[in-house]
């Protein structure tokens, strides 16, 4: 109970701070729009290569951009933990009966909620651009859930890295190091049959691709709910692992004090 | 019952023995000062007492609860005002206080009333709805203290409460701390590297040096323990040995030598001994740059018990 209420209070604090600097919200949204609108237009003829399941590249791209955005957001989520560590905000909480778990969870949940809000905005823009989700409302829910899970899974990892390194510069390096490779080793921008064999194999083990596949599955016709469920379960399992990892590194941090 | 009991705490960080057997006790309701230069182990001691840091060995209890075994109980009963504030700069004073109250398990009308009461108590009501980033150093420190008090703790830890404040704000802060000790009926443990501050605020104090308590008592007791006035003789050419012999001859045997050129002696009555000291040195042909006489101060206490000059050591740290 205390963990849930403390997590809530800590998320509210972060949400409030984010609202105070609305420029961040704008910045967070510009990038996915660039991908969706500019990139989507630039490569609109790519579907002629075949294997995309639709003639509209933007329909193919939109659910993947939602997931990609959630993934990129997650790789940066550790920065906020480093800010709180540097400003001794974490220590202040540690000297109170506040839940230890809430300190880590609030960061992950805050990150996931941000991804969910961004997902909705991107989907609305996609809708305006003529993208239709084949499975309707259930499909929207799946896309948002995929965004939340991909974000939580990588946010857990990002938090763990933040707690181990405790340095912004290292965080930036790690985010850049894993960001683009995981993006390119997925079907985010291209249909699977158009990828080289070895990349197709690599994508199978890429959690970003799990999210992309689940989200895209509900947008295009011929939805296989079984594979949607499987990918979401895989992401849920990964989230559990990385969250546990973040919690464990938090204990390591506490012991180092 | 003692509010804080510290028994032989030891803690090592890599090569540094931060605590090397710290022991002391703080009575309920008193303001107790831990005095020492930076790096002496004051903050590590406090961090151990507020359950942030686990000691390698030794034990401590706060408000009757063991800091290692009964952490939850300790955390409910203490307020901790760390050296580096830990306030959320993007939040307002009121928001910071409310969040602190929430994680302390408070809420609703009780918390609102307490928040208002504290804002008033530390005198930042007018700035309550401003973002902390816009606060002055003194205001921010007062908010820090209010944060430590939200849940009406029994013991308050103030780690370097006035470091970084200008002298004027420091004097105001001293008055606040004294007032808090009375109005909130608190036991306060404060650390400081200002001798003046310990002298002003602390009912009793312990001098900490290199991870150990070297002496403990009331400021008056510690000063009285020195018996007599300090005479500092600064030599022009550093003929310390000769000068020491002369001084011993007139009943002012040297206690310490600072920087290889200033001899510190202790005499029962400085005013009466001074002419004799000066003429004896003159008679022996020893060139003297300055002679000064001082009533015992905590500076002298520090020097006496650690063999090191406080000012020099603190600057070096």
mmCIF file of N, CA, C and O in Angstrom, chain A residues 59-60 63 123 131-135 139 143 214-221 223:
data_model
loop_
_atom_site.group_PDB
_atom_site.id
_atom_site.type_symbol
_atom_site.label_atom_id
_atom_site.label_comp_id
_atom_site.label_asym_id
_atom_site.label_seq_id
_atom_site.Cartn_x
_atom_site.Cartn_y
_atom_site.Cartn_z
ATOM 1 N N UNK A 59 0.728 3.876 -43.060
ATOM 2 C CA UNK A 59 -0.050 2.928 -42.245
ATOM 3 C C UNK A 59 0.875 1.862 -41.649
ATOM 4 O O UNK A 59 0.739 1.465 -40.496
ATOM 5 N N UNK A 60 1.837 1.453 -42.473
ATOM 6 C CA UNK A 60 2.826 0.472 -42.021
ATOM 7 C C UNK A 60 3.712 1.070 -40.924
ATOM 8 O O UNK A 60 4.050 0.428 -39.926
ATOM 9 N N UNK A 63 2.271 2.595 -36.447
ATOM 10 C CA UNK A 63 2.338 1.853 -35.171
ATOM 11 C C UNK A 63 3.788 1.648 -34.715
ATOM 12 O O UNK A 63 4.086 1.667 -33.510
ATOM 13 N N UNK A 123 -0.826 8.648 -32.469
ATOM 14 C CA UNK A 123 -1.919 7.936 -33.142
ATOM 15 C C UNK A 123 -2.963 8.912 -33.691
ATOM 16 O O UNK A 123 -3.523 8.697 -34.774
ATOM 17 N N UNK A 131 -4.336 7.203 -41.490
ATOM 18 C CA UNK A 131 -4.038 5.843 -41.025
ATOM 19 C C UNK A 131 -5.258 5.292 -40.289
ATOM 20 O O UNK A 131 -5.826 5.966 -39.430
ATOM 21 N N UNK A 132 -5.689 4.094 -40.661
ATOM 22 C CA UNK A 132 -6.819 3.475 -39.972
ATOM 23 C C UNK A 132 -6.345 2.201 -39.280
ATOM 24 O O UNK A 132 -5.677 1.372 -39.900
ATOM 25 N N UNK A 133 -6.699 2.067 -38.001
ATOM 26 C CA UNK A 133 -6.359 0.859 -37.250
ATOM 27 C C UNK A 133 -7.430 -0.182 -37.554
ATOM 28 O O UNK A 133 -8.602 0.012 -37.210
ATOM 29 N N UNK A 134 -7.009 -1.264 -38.208
ATOM 30 C CA UNK A 134 -7.954 -2.257 -38.703
ATOM 31 C C UNK A 134 -8.835 -2.844 -37.603
ATOM 32 O O UNK A 134 -10.013 -3.086 -37.804
ATOM 33 N N UNK A 135 -8.276 -3.063 -36.435
ATOM 34 C CA UNK A 135 -9.044 -3.712 -35.363
ATOM 35 C C UNK A 135 -9.729 -2.696 -34.452
ATOM 36 O O UNK A 135 -10.230 -3.053 -33.384
ATOM 37 N N UNK A 139 -7.462 -2.340 -31.097
ATOM 38 C CA UNK A 139 -6.156 -2.133 -31.702
ATOM 39 C C UNK A 139 -5.414 -0.957 -31.070
ATOM 40 O O UNK A 139 -4.229 -1.046 -30.767
ATOM 41 N N UNK A 143 -1.782 -1.050 -29.197
ATOM 42 C CA UNK A 143 -0.626 -0.208 -29.569
ATOM 43 C C UNK A 143 -0.110 0.559 -28.345
ATOM 44 O O UNK A 143 1.088 0.613 -28.076
ATOM 45 N N UNK A 214 3.713 -6.468 -32.516
ATOM 46 C CA UNK A 214 2.407 -6.491 -31.850
ATOM 47 C C UNK A 214 1.576 -5.302 -32.304
ATOM 48 O O UNK A 214 0.381 -5.448 -32.629
ATOM 49 N N UNK A 215 2.196 -4.123 -32.351
ATOM 50 C CA UNK A 215 1.454 -2.904 -32.701
ATOM 51 C C UNK A 215 1.004 -2.935 -34.158
ATOM 52 O O UNK A 215 -0.114 -2.542 -34.482
ATOM 53 N N UNK A 216 1.866 -3.418 -35.029
ATOM 54 C CA UNK A 216 1.534 -3.414 -36.460
ATOM 55 C C UNK A 216 0.472 -4.470 -36.780
ATOM 56 O O UNK A 216 -0.379 -4.262 -37.637
ATOM 57 N N UNK A 217 0.547 -5.573 -36.045
ATOM 58 C CA UNK A 217 -0.379 -6.676 -36.273
ATOM 59 C C UNK A 217 -1.837 -6.218 -36.196
ATOM 60 O O UNK A 217 -2.680 -6.676 -36.947
ATOM 61 N N UNK A 218 -2.129 -5.280 -35.263
ATOM 62 C CA UNK A 218 -3.522 -4.860 -35.077
ATOM 63 C C UNK A 218 -3.936 -3.758 -36.059
ATOM 64 O O UNK A 218 -5.110 -3.451 -36.193
ATOM 65 N N UNK A 219 -2.934 -3.163 -36.717
ATOM 66 C CA UNK A 219 -3.246 -2.083 -37.657
ATOM 67 C C UNK A 219 -3.613 -2.657 -39.027
ATOM 68 O O UNK A 219 -4.561 -2.205 -39.666
ATOM 69 N N UNK A 220 -2.842 -3.663 -39.444
ATOM 70 C CA UNK A 220 -3.034 -4.228 -40.784
ATOM 71 C C UNK A 220 -4.104 -5.319 -40.761
ATOM 72 O O UNK A 220 -4.353 -5.932 -39.707
ATOM 73 N N UNK A 221 -4.711 -5.587 -41.889
ATOM 74 C CA UNK A 221 -5.714 -6.652 -41.941
ATOM 75 C C UNK A 221 -5.070 -8.021 -41.670
ATOM 76 O O UNK A 221 -3.858 -8.173 -41.810
ATOM 77 N N UNK A 223 -5.200 -9.764 -38.708
ATOM 78 C CA UNK A 223 -4.585 -9.758 -37.383
ATOM 79 C C UNK A 223 -4.556 -11.155 -36.757
ATOM 80 O O UNK A 223 -5.574 -11.837 -36.721
#
